[in-house]
Amino acid sequence: MTAVKPFSLAKSRRTIQWMVVIGTLVIGLRHIMPGEASRGGSFDSFCAFGGIETILPFLFTGHTLKSTNLLNFSVQLGTLGVSLVAGRAFCGWLCGLGAIQDFITQWTRKFIGEKRHIRGRQSTAIFPLRLPSILDHPLRYAKYLVLTVVLIASLFMAFPPLRDFCPVRAVFGLHMTALLWVTLAVFLAGSVLVERFWCKYLCPLGATLAIFNKLSPVRLVLDNHHCNGCGRCDIECSMGIADVPHHLDHPECVRCMECLNTCAVNGSLILIYEKEKK
């Protein structure tokens, strides 16, 4: 077990998120430029979830769904590779939608009067809020239902089941339809009202990657001798996980490392690379 020395994780993560957002927008821009040569394949073929949407049709028929191709499997393998090493770190660091939601949370707090958010202190802003557990807990399972419906529907459709109302296409595709405008409005409104609304309740890719938090060798561990149970990490958890220090491999965790950044007691949370599982 090798300890990893923490560095400026918050700044590094934010920089990577901006790079992902800009890169995805560039891909979207390429696909609305005139000339087939500028397009380089459909926008859908760069989607990390596209490989899952088209996997069953490909296995049963040998063909991918329209607007997807073998590139989707390459992107999906890369996503799974990251997940095998670091759990749902893709969701917390490399997902464009996740980044946009984090930006919206930050901007919403500032817009409604919180000039400066202090780590570990409960936000004074009304929004985004956290739903009460009586609503939050059952809604967490909705994304698994979405994943199941998508997999079944993919066997009977020509295009990816989520294509017409995919939030990735709505935010980054730059080629809008009436249904995508509605999707964009719902996504933005949901993100303003509830922190990481899409990730918590509806994202089928997040549902797919959840299991990897239990398997990945790169993880946070708790040193009970240092932790004083202050609850600062619970406040900063964008996924609303309760009692964060004792649920560091929770399937909802997106490995954003905000708990590590927020921890006020050195040595309480340690980022490690666990070479061998015991």
mmCIF file of C-alpha atoms in Angstrom:
data_model
loop_
_atom_site.group_PDB
_atom_site.id
_atom_site.type_symbol
_atom_site.label_atom_id
_atom_site.label_comp_id
_atom_site.label_asym_id
_atom_site.label_seq_id
_atom_site.Cartn_x
_atom_site.Cartn_y
_atom_site.Cartn_z
ATOM 1 C CA MET A 1 0.000 0.000 0.000
ATOM 2 C CA THR A 2 1.637 3.221 -1.159
ATOM 3 C CA ALA A 3 0.481 6.624 0.061
ATOM 4 C CA VAL A 4 0.041 9.336 -2.536
ATOM 5 C CA LYS A 5 1.101 12.821 -1.442
ATOM 6 C CA PRO A 6 -1.805 15.255 -1.980
ATOM 7 C CA PHE A 7 -1.184 18.329 -4.103
ATOM 8 C CA SER A 8 -3.499 21.081 -5.288
ATOM 9 C CA LEU A 9 -6.299 18.689 -6.212
ATOM 10 C CA ALA A 10 -9.022 21.337 -6.357
ATOM 11 C CA LYS A 11 -7.159 23.551 -8.834
ATOM 12 C CA SER A 12 -5.999 20.572 -10.903
ATOM 13 C CA ARG A 13 -9.511 19.177 -11.095
ATOM 14 C CA ARG A 14 -11.015 22.520 -12.083
ATOM 15 C CA THR A 15 -8.398 22.964 -14.815
ATOM 16 C CA ILE A 16 -9.099 19.483 -16.185
ATOM 17 C CA GLN A 17 -12.839 20.124 -16.103
ATOM 18 C CA TRP A 18 -12.454 23.323 -18.130
ATOM 19 C CA MET A 19 -10.263 21.475 -20.643
ATOM 20 C CA VAL A 20 -12.925 18.770 -20.989
ATOM 21 C CA VAL A 21 -15.720 21.318 -21.472
ATOM 22 C CA ILE A 22 -13.768 23.287 -24.075
ATOM 23 C CA GLY A 23 -12.671 20.109 -25.857
ATOM 24 C CA THR A 24 -16.233 18.787 -26.005
ATOM 25 C CA LEU A 25 -17.501 22.112 -27.327
ATOM 26 C CA VAL A 26 -14.832 21.983 -30.055
ATOM 27 C CA ILE A 27 -16.044 18.520 -31.048
ATOM 28 C CA GLY A 28 -19.600 19.841 -31.149
ATOM 29 C CA LEU A 29 -18.497 22.821 -33.253
ATOM 30 C CA ARG A 30 -16.749 20.564 -35.762
ATOM 31 C CA HIS A 31 -20.002 18.775 -36.402
ATOM 32 C CA ILE A 32 -21.965 21.880 -37.365
ATOM 33 C CA MET A 33 -19.320 23.292 -39.703
ATOM 34 C CA PRO A 34 -20.036 22.990 -43.435
ATOM 35 C CA GLY A 35 -18.271 20.242 -45.309
ATOM 36 C CA GLU A 36 -18.239 16.546 -44.514
ATOM 37 C CA ALA A 37 -14.472 16.558 -44.001
ATOM 38 C CA SER A 38 -14.803 18.868 -41.004
ATOM 39 C CA ARG A 39 -17.233 16.561 -39.244
ATOM 40 C CA GLY A 40 -15.026 13.519 -38.662
ATOM 41 C CA GLY A 41 -17.953 11.223 -37.926
ATOM 42 C CA SER A 42 -21.102 11.864 -35.909
ATOM 43 C CA PHE A 43 -21.045 13.713 -32.590
ATOM 44 C CA ASP A 44 -22.611 10.610 -31.015
ATOM 45 C CA SER A 45 -19.557 8.511 -31.883
ATOM 46 C CA PHE A 46 -17.508 10.433 -29.275
ATOM 47 C CA CYS A 47 -20.009 9.727 -26.485
ATOM 48 C CA ALA A 48 -18.721 7.657 -23.563
ATOM 49 C CA PHE A 49 -22.182 6.160 -23.072
ATOM 50 C CA GLY A 50 -22.666 5.418 -26.765
ATOM 51 C CA GLY A 51 -20.734 2.170 -26.476
ATOM 52 C CA ILE A 52 -23.207 0.942 -23.873
ATOM 53 C CA GLU A 53 -26.204 2.055 -25.923
ATOM 54 C CA THR A 54 -25.036 0.120 -28.950
ATOM 55 C CA ILE A 55 -23.362 -2.904 -27.319
ATOM 56 C CA LEU A 56 -26.364 -5.256 -27.402
ATOM 57 C CA PRO A 57 -27.313 -4.516 -31.039
ATOM 58 C CA PHE A 58 -23.671 -5.028 -31.996
ATOM 59 C CA LEU A 59 -23.457 -8.359 -30.166
ATOM 60 C CA PHE A 60 -26.731 -9.662 -31.630
ATOM 61 C CA THR A 61 -26.494 -8.284 -35.170
ATOM 62 C CA GLY A 62 -22.843 -7.334 -35.706
ATOM 63 C CA HIS A 63 -23.872 -3.734 -36.460
ATOM 64 C CA THR A 64 -23.881 -0.607 -34.336
ATOM 65 C CA LEU A 65 -26.865 1.705 -34.076
ATOM 66 C CA LYS A 66 -27.032 4.613 -36.501
ATOM 67 C CA SER A 67 -24.882 7.622 -35.509
ATOM 68 C CA THR A 68 -22.620 5.312 -33.459
ATOM 69 C CA ASN A 69 -19.640 3.277 -34.603
ATOM 70 C CA LEU A 70 -16.627 1.367 -33.301
ATOM 71 C CA LEU A 71 -15.126 4.610 -31.963
ATOM 72 C CA ASN A 72 -17.763 4.486 -29.232
ATOM 73 C CA PHE A 73 -16.247 1.254 -27.962
ATOM 74 C CA SER A 74 -12.787 2.823 -27.860
ATOM 75 C CA VAL A 75 -14.108 5.771 -25.839
ATOM 76 C CA GLN A 76 -15.994 3.386 -23.587
ATOM 77 C CA LEU A 77 -12.923 1.222 -23.012
ATOM 78 C CA GLY A 78 -10.987 4.327 -22.024
ATOM 79 C CA THR A 79 -13.748 5.267 -19.565
ATOM 80 C CA LEU A 80 -13.784 1.765 -18.101
ATOM 81 C CA GLY A 81 -9.990 1.847 -17.830
ATOM 82 C CA VAL A 82 -10.141 5.007 -15.740
ATOM 83 C CA SER A 83 -12.872 3.439 -13.609
ATOM 84 C CA LEU A 84 -10.913 0.253 -12.994
ATOM 85 C CA VAL A 85 -8.049 2.328 -11.606
ATOM 86 C CA ALA A 86 -9.857 5.175 -9.837
ATOM 87 C CA GLY A 87 -13.556 4.286 -9.533
ATOM 88 C CA ARG A 88 -16.016 6.935 -10.704
ATOM 89 C CA ALA A 89 -13.243 9.490 -11.196
ATOM 90 C CA PHE A 90 -14.481 9.919 -14.779
ATOM 91 C CA CYS A 91 -17.700 11.412 -13.363
ATOM 92 C CA GLY A 92 -15.848 13.759 -11.049
ATOM 93 C CA TRP A 93 -12.983 14.824 -13.318
ATOM 94 C CA LEU A 94 -13.574 13.983 -16.992
ATOM 95 C CA CYS A 95 -17.315 14.255 -17.633
ATOM 96 C CA GLY A 96 -18.395 17.447 -19.373
ATOM 97 C CA LEU A 97 -21.879 17.309 -17.851
ATOM 98 C CA GLY A 98 -20.421 16.825 -14.381
ATOM 99 C CA ALA A 99 -18.179 19.846 -14.908
ATOM 100 C CA ILE A 100 -21.067 22.016 -16.121
ATOM 101 C CA GLN A 101 -23.095 21.059 -13.056
ATOM 102 C CA ASP A 102 -20.202 21.984 -10.758
ATOM 103 C CA PHE A 103 -19.855 25.339 -12.527
ATOM 104 C CA ILE A 104 -23.590 25.971 -12.229
ATOM 105 C CA THR A 105 -23.465 25.254 -8.493
ATOM 106 C CA GLN A 106 -20.629 27.742 -8.055
ATOM 107 C CA TRP A 107 -22.299 30.406 -10.200
ATOM 108 C CA THR A 108 -25.714 29.920 -8.563
ATOM 109 C CA ARG A 109 -24.279 30.455 -5.097
ATOM 110 C CA LYS A 110 -22.545 33.634 -6.189
ATOM 111 C CA PHE A 111 -25.578 34.945 -8.100
ATOM 112 C CA ILE A 112 -27.910 34.690 -5.121
ATOM 113 C CA GLY A 113 -25.579 36.406 -2.708
ATOM 114 C CA GLU A 114 -22.820 34.115 -1.434
ATOM 115 C CA LYS A 115 -19.782 36.206 -2.325
ATOM 116 C CA ARG A 116 -17.279 33.598 -1.200
ATOM 117 C CA HIS A 117 -17.895 29.983 -0.346
ATOM 118 C CA ILE A 118 -15.845 28.868 2.660
ATOM 119 C CA ARG A 119 -14.886 25.203 2.573
ATOM 120 C CA GLY A 120 -16.481 23.105 5.266
ATOM 121 C CA ARG A 121 -19.039 25.762 6.192
ATOM 122 C CA GLN A 122 -22.695 25.309 5.307
ATOM 123 C CA SER A 123 -23.584 27.483 2.329
ATOM 124 C CA THR A 124 -25.771 30.492 3.024
ATOM 125 C CA ALA A 125 -27.269 30.257 -0.459
ATOM 126 C CA ILE A 126 -30.758 28.829 -0.844
ATOM 127 C CA PHE A 127 -29.877 27.022 -4.063
ATOM 128 C CA PRO A 128 -28.730 24.522 -5.048
ATOM 129 C CA LEU A 129 -30.370 22.484 -2.321
ATOM 130 C CA ARG A 130 -30.320 18.878 -1.188
ATOM 131 C CA LEU A 131 -33.554 16.952 -1.270
ATOM 132 C CA PRO A 132 -34.806 15.392 1.985
ATOM 133 C CA SER A 133 -33.844 11.739 2.341
ATOM 134 C CA ILE A 134 -37.451 10.598 1.910
ATOM 135 C CA LEU A 135 -37.220 11.866 -1.697
ATOM 136 C CA ASP A 136 -33.503 11.628 -2.309
ATOM 137 C CA HIS A 137 -33.028 7.967 -1.427
ATOM 138 C CA PRO A 138 -35.634 6.428 -3.801
ATOM 139 C CA LEU A 139 -34.743 8.866 -6.599
ATOM 140 C CA ARG A 140 -31.129 7.611 -6.537
ATOM 141 C CA TYR A 141 -32.354 4.350 -8.084
ATOM 142 C CA ALA A 142 -33.929 6.114 -11.069
ATOM 143 C CA LYS A 143 -30.646 6.104 -12.993
ATOM 144 C CA TYR A 144 -30.508 2.299 -12.774
ATOM 145 C CA LEU A 145 -34.019 2.165 -14.216
ATOM 146 C CA VAL A 146 -32.915 4.524 -17.014
ATOM 147 C CA LEU A 147 -29.937 2.245 -17.750
ATOM 148 C CA THR A 148 -32.172 -0.851 -17.888
ATOM 149 C CA VAL A 149 -34.705 0.833 -20.175
ATOM 150 C CA VAL A 150 -31.936 2.061 -22.502
ATOM 151 C CA LEU A 151 -30.379 -1.399 -22.809
ATOM 152 C CA ILE A 152 -33.723 -3.034 -23.599
ATOM 153 C CA ALA A 153 -34.823 -0.273 -25.974
ATOM 154 C CA SER A 154 -31.529 -0.426 -27.873
ATOM 155 C CA LEU A 155 -32.530 -3.832 -29.238
ATOM 156 C CA PHE A 156 -35.562 -2.351 -30.993
ATOM 157 C CA MET A 157 -34.314 1.039 -32.195
ATOM 158 C CA ALA A 158 -32.280 2.306 -35.144
ATOM 159 C CA PHE A 159 -30.712 5.210 -33.250
ATOM 160 C CA PRO A 160 -29.402 5.307 -29.650
ATOM 161 C CA PRO A 161 -32.400 5.430 -27.297
ATOM 162 C CA LEU A 162 -31.247 8.632 -25.550
ATOM 163 C CA ARG A 163 -30.263 10.463 -28.719
ATOM 164 C CA ASP A 164 -33.324 12.704 -29.067
ATOM 165 C CA PHE A 165 -33.168 13.963 -25.476
ATOM 166 C CA CYS A 166 -29.540 13.453 -24.502
ATOM 167 C CA PRO A 167 -28.229 16.267 -22.246
ATOM 168 C CA VAL A 168 -24.724 15.891 -23.717
ATOM 169 C CA ARG A 169 -26.085 16.720 -27.167
ATOM 170 C CA ALA A 170 -28.249 19.473 -25.686
ATOM 171 C CA VAL A 171 -25.300 21.153 -23.944
ATOM 172 C CA PHE A 172 -22.449 20.431 -26.355
ATOM 173 C CA GLY A 173 -23.952 19.259 -29.653
ATOM 174 C CA LEU A 174 -24.743 22.775 -30.946
ATOM 175 C CA HIS A 175 -27.352 21.334 -33.313
ATOM 176 C CA MET A 176 -30.640 21.788 -31.496
ATOM 177 C CA THR A 177 -34.113 20.380 -31.961
ATOM 178 C CA ALA A 178 -37.253 21.321 -30.022
ATOM 179 C CA LEU A 179 -36.837 18.256 -27.808
ATOM 180 C CA LEU A 180 -33.191 19.070 -27.117
ATOM 181 C CA TRP A 181 -34.151 22.611 -26.096
ATOM 182 C CA VAL A 182 -36.581 21.126 -23.576
ATOM 183 C CA THR A 183 -33.848 18.760 -22.380
ATOM 184 C CA LEU A 184 -31.434 21.665 -21.981
ATOM 185 C CA ALA A 185 -33.991 23.669 -19.983
ATOM 186 C CA VAL A 186 -34.706 20.732 -17.660
ATOM 187 C CA PHE A 187 -30.983 20.009 -17.215
ATOM 188 C CA LEU A 188 -30.129 23.630 -16.389
ATOM 189 C CA ALA A 189 -33.115 24.102 -14.080
ATOM 190 C CA GLY A 190 -32.398 20.834 -12.293
ATOM 191 C CA SER A 191 -28.734 21.760 -11.849
ATOM 192 C CA VAL A 192 -29.649 25.146 -10.359
ATOM 193 C CA LEU A 193 -32.168 23.644 -7.945
ATOM 194 C CA VAL A 194 -30.268 20.493 -6.897
ATOM 195 C CA GLU A 195 -26.488 20.054 -6.876
ATOM 196 C CA ARG A 196 -25.416 17.477 -9.485
ATOM 197 C CA PHE A 197 -29.052 16.716 -10.274
ATOM 198 C CA TRP A 198 -28.269 14.661 -13.380
ATOM 199 C CA CYS A 199 -25.492 12.636 -11.727
ATOM 200 C CA LYS A 200 -27.529 11.782 -8.645
ATOM 201 C CA TYR A 201 -30.794 10.749 -10.228
ATOM 202 C CA LEU A 202 -30.713 10.164 -13.971
ATOM 203 C CA CYS A 203 -27.264 9.418 -15.417
ATOM 204 C CA PRO A 204 -27.128 5.862 -16.815
ATOM 205 C CA LEU A 205 -23.345 6.070 -17.286
ATOM 206 C CA GLY A 206 -22.963 6.833 -13.587
ATOM 207 C CA ALA A 207 -25.118 3.792 -12.844
ATOM 208 C CA THR A 208 -22.794 1.684 -15.004
ATOM 209 C CA LEU A 209 -19.630 2.917 -13.302
ATOM 210 C CA ALA A 210 -20.900 2.792 -9.703
ATOM 211 C CA ILE A 211 -19.603 -0.710 -9.027
ATOM 212 C CA PHE A 212 -16.003 0.298 -9.758
ATOM 213 C CA ASN A 213 -15.752 2.292 -6.507
ATOM 214 C CA LYS A 214 -15.565 -1.053 -4.722
ATOM 215 C CA LEU A 215 -12.842 -2.387 -7.022
ATOM 216 C CA SER A 216 -10.437 0.443 -7.805
ATOM 217 C CA PRO A 217 -6.946 0.459 -6.240
ATOM 218 C CA VAL A 218 -6.716 4.278 -6.135
ATOM 219 C CA ARG A 219 -8.895 5.322 -3.229
ATOM 220 C CA LEU A 220 -9.242 7.350 -0.082
ATOM 221 C CA VAL A 221 -8.882 5.669 3.293
ATOM 222 C CA LEU A 222 -9.744 6.950 6.772
ATOM 223 C CA ASP A 223 -7.374 7.103 9.712
ATOM 224 C CA ASN A 224 -9.694 6.932 12.722
ATOM 225 C CA HIS A 225 -6.917 8.126 15.023
ATOM 226 C CA HIS A 226 -6.913 11.540 13.333
ATOM 227 C CA CYS A 227 -10.537 12.111 12.239
ATOM 228 C CA ASN A 228 -12.506 14.161 14.768
ATOM 229 C CA GLY A 229 -15.902 13.713 13.098
ATOM 230 C CA CYS A 230 -16.342 17.433 12.379
ATOM 231 C CA GLY A 231 -18.608 16.818 9.351
ATOM 232 C CA ARG A 232 -16.844 19.293 7.054
ATOM 233 C CA CYS A 233 -16.535 16.667 4.311
ATOM 234 C CA ASP A 234 -20.262 15.881 4.496
ATOM 235 C CA ILE A 235 -21.014 19.543 3.803
ATOM 236 C CA GLU A 236 -18.740 19.675 0.756
ATOM 237 C CA CYS A 237 -19.807 16.358 -0.821
ATOM 238 C CA SER A 238 -21.524 17.324 -4.079
ATOM 239 C CA MET A 239 -23.215 13.914 -4.233
ATOM 240 C CA GLY A 240 -24.772 14.327 -0.794
ATOM 241 C CA ILE A 241 -23.252 11.197 0.747
ATOM 242 C CA ALA A 242 -23.919 10.986 4.489
ATOM 243 C CA ASP A 243 -21.053 10.276 6.900
ATOM 244 C CA VAL A 244 -18.456 10.540 4.139
ATOM 245 C CA PRO A 245 -15.400 9.289 6.091
ATOM 246 C CA HIS A 246 -17.059 5.913 6.677
ATOM 247 C CA HIS A 247 -18.405 5.594 3.126
ATOM 248 C CA LEU A 248 -15.370 6.432 1.005
ATOM 249 C CA ASP A 249 -16.156 3.623 -1.460
ATOM 250 C CA HIS A 250 -19.848 4.516 -1.713
ATOM 251 C CA PRO A 251 -21.230 3.853 -5.225
ATOM 252 C CA GLU A 252 -22.451 7.459 -5.437
ATOM 253 C CA CYS A 253 -18.962 8.888 -4.866
ATOM 254 C CA VAL A 254 -17.527 10.575 -7.976
ATOM 255 C CA ARG A 255 -13.997 10.752 -6.522
ATOM 256 C CA CYS A 256 -13.928 14.538 -6.743
ATOM 257 C CA MET A 257 -11.656 14.601 -3.657
ATOM 258 C CA GLU A 258 -13.487 17.570 -2.167
ATOM 259 C CA CYS A 259 -13.543 15.723 1.151
ATOM 260 C CA LEU A 260 -9.731 15.514 1.079
ATOM 261 C CA ASN A 261 -9.446 19.178 0.105
ATOM 262 C CA THR A 262 -11.837 20.188 2.888
ATOM 263 C CA CYS A 263 -10.452 18.039 5.708
ATOM 264 C CA ALA A 264 -8.988 20.275 8.423
ATOM 265 C CA VAL A 265 -7.021 17.539 10.198
ATOM 266 C CA ASN A 266 -3.937 16.346 8.345
ATOM 267 C CA GLY A 267 -3.784 12.578 8.063
ATOM 268 C CA SER A 268 -7.501 11.927 8.554
ATOM 269 C CA LEU A 269 -8.071 11.098 4.875
ATOM 270 C CA ILE A 270 -5.262 9.586 2.840
ATOM 271 C CA LEU A 271 -5.178 9.045 -0.923
ATOM 272 C CA ILE A 272 -3.507 5.709 -1.542
ATOM 273 C CA TYR A 273 -2.736 3.251 -4.297
ATOM 274 C CA GLU A 274 -3.597 -0.197 -3.021
ATOM 275 C CA LYS A 275 -1.601 -2.699 -5.040
ATOM 276 C CA GLU A 276 -3.185 -5.774 -3.569
ATOM 277 C CA LYS A 277 -6.695 -6.236 -2.310
ATOM 278 C CA LYS A 278 -7.012 -8.037 0.987
#
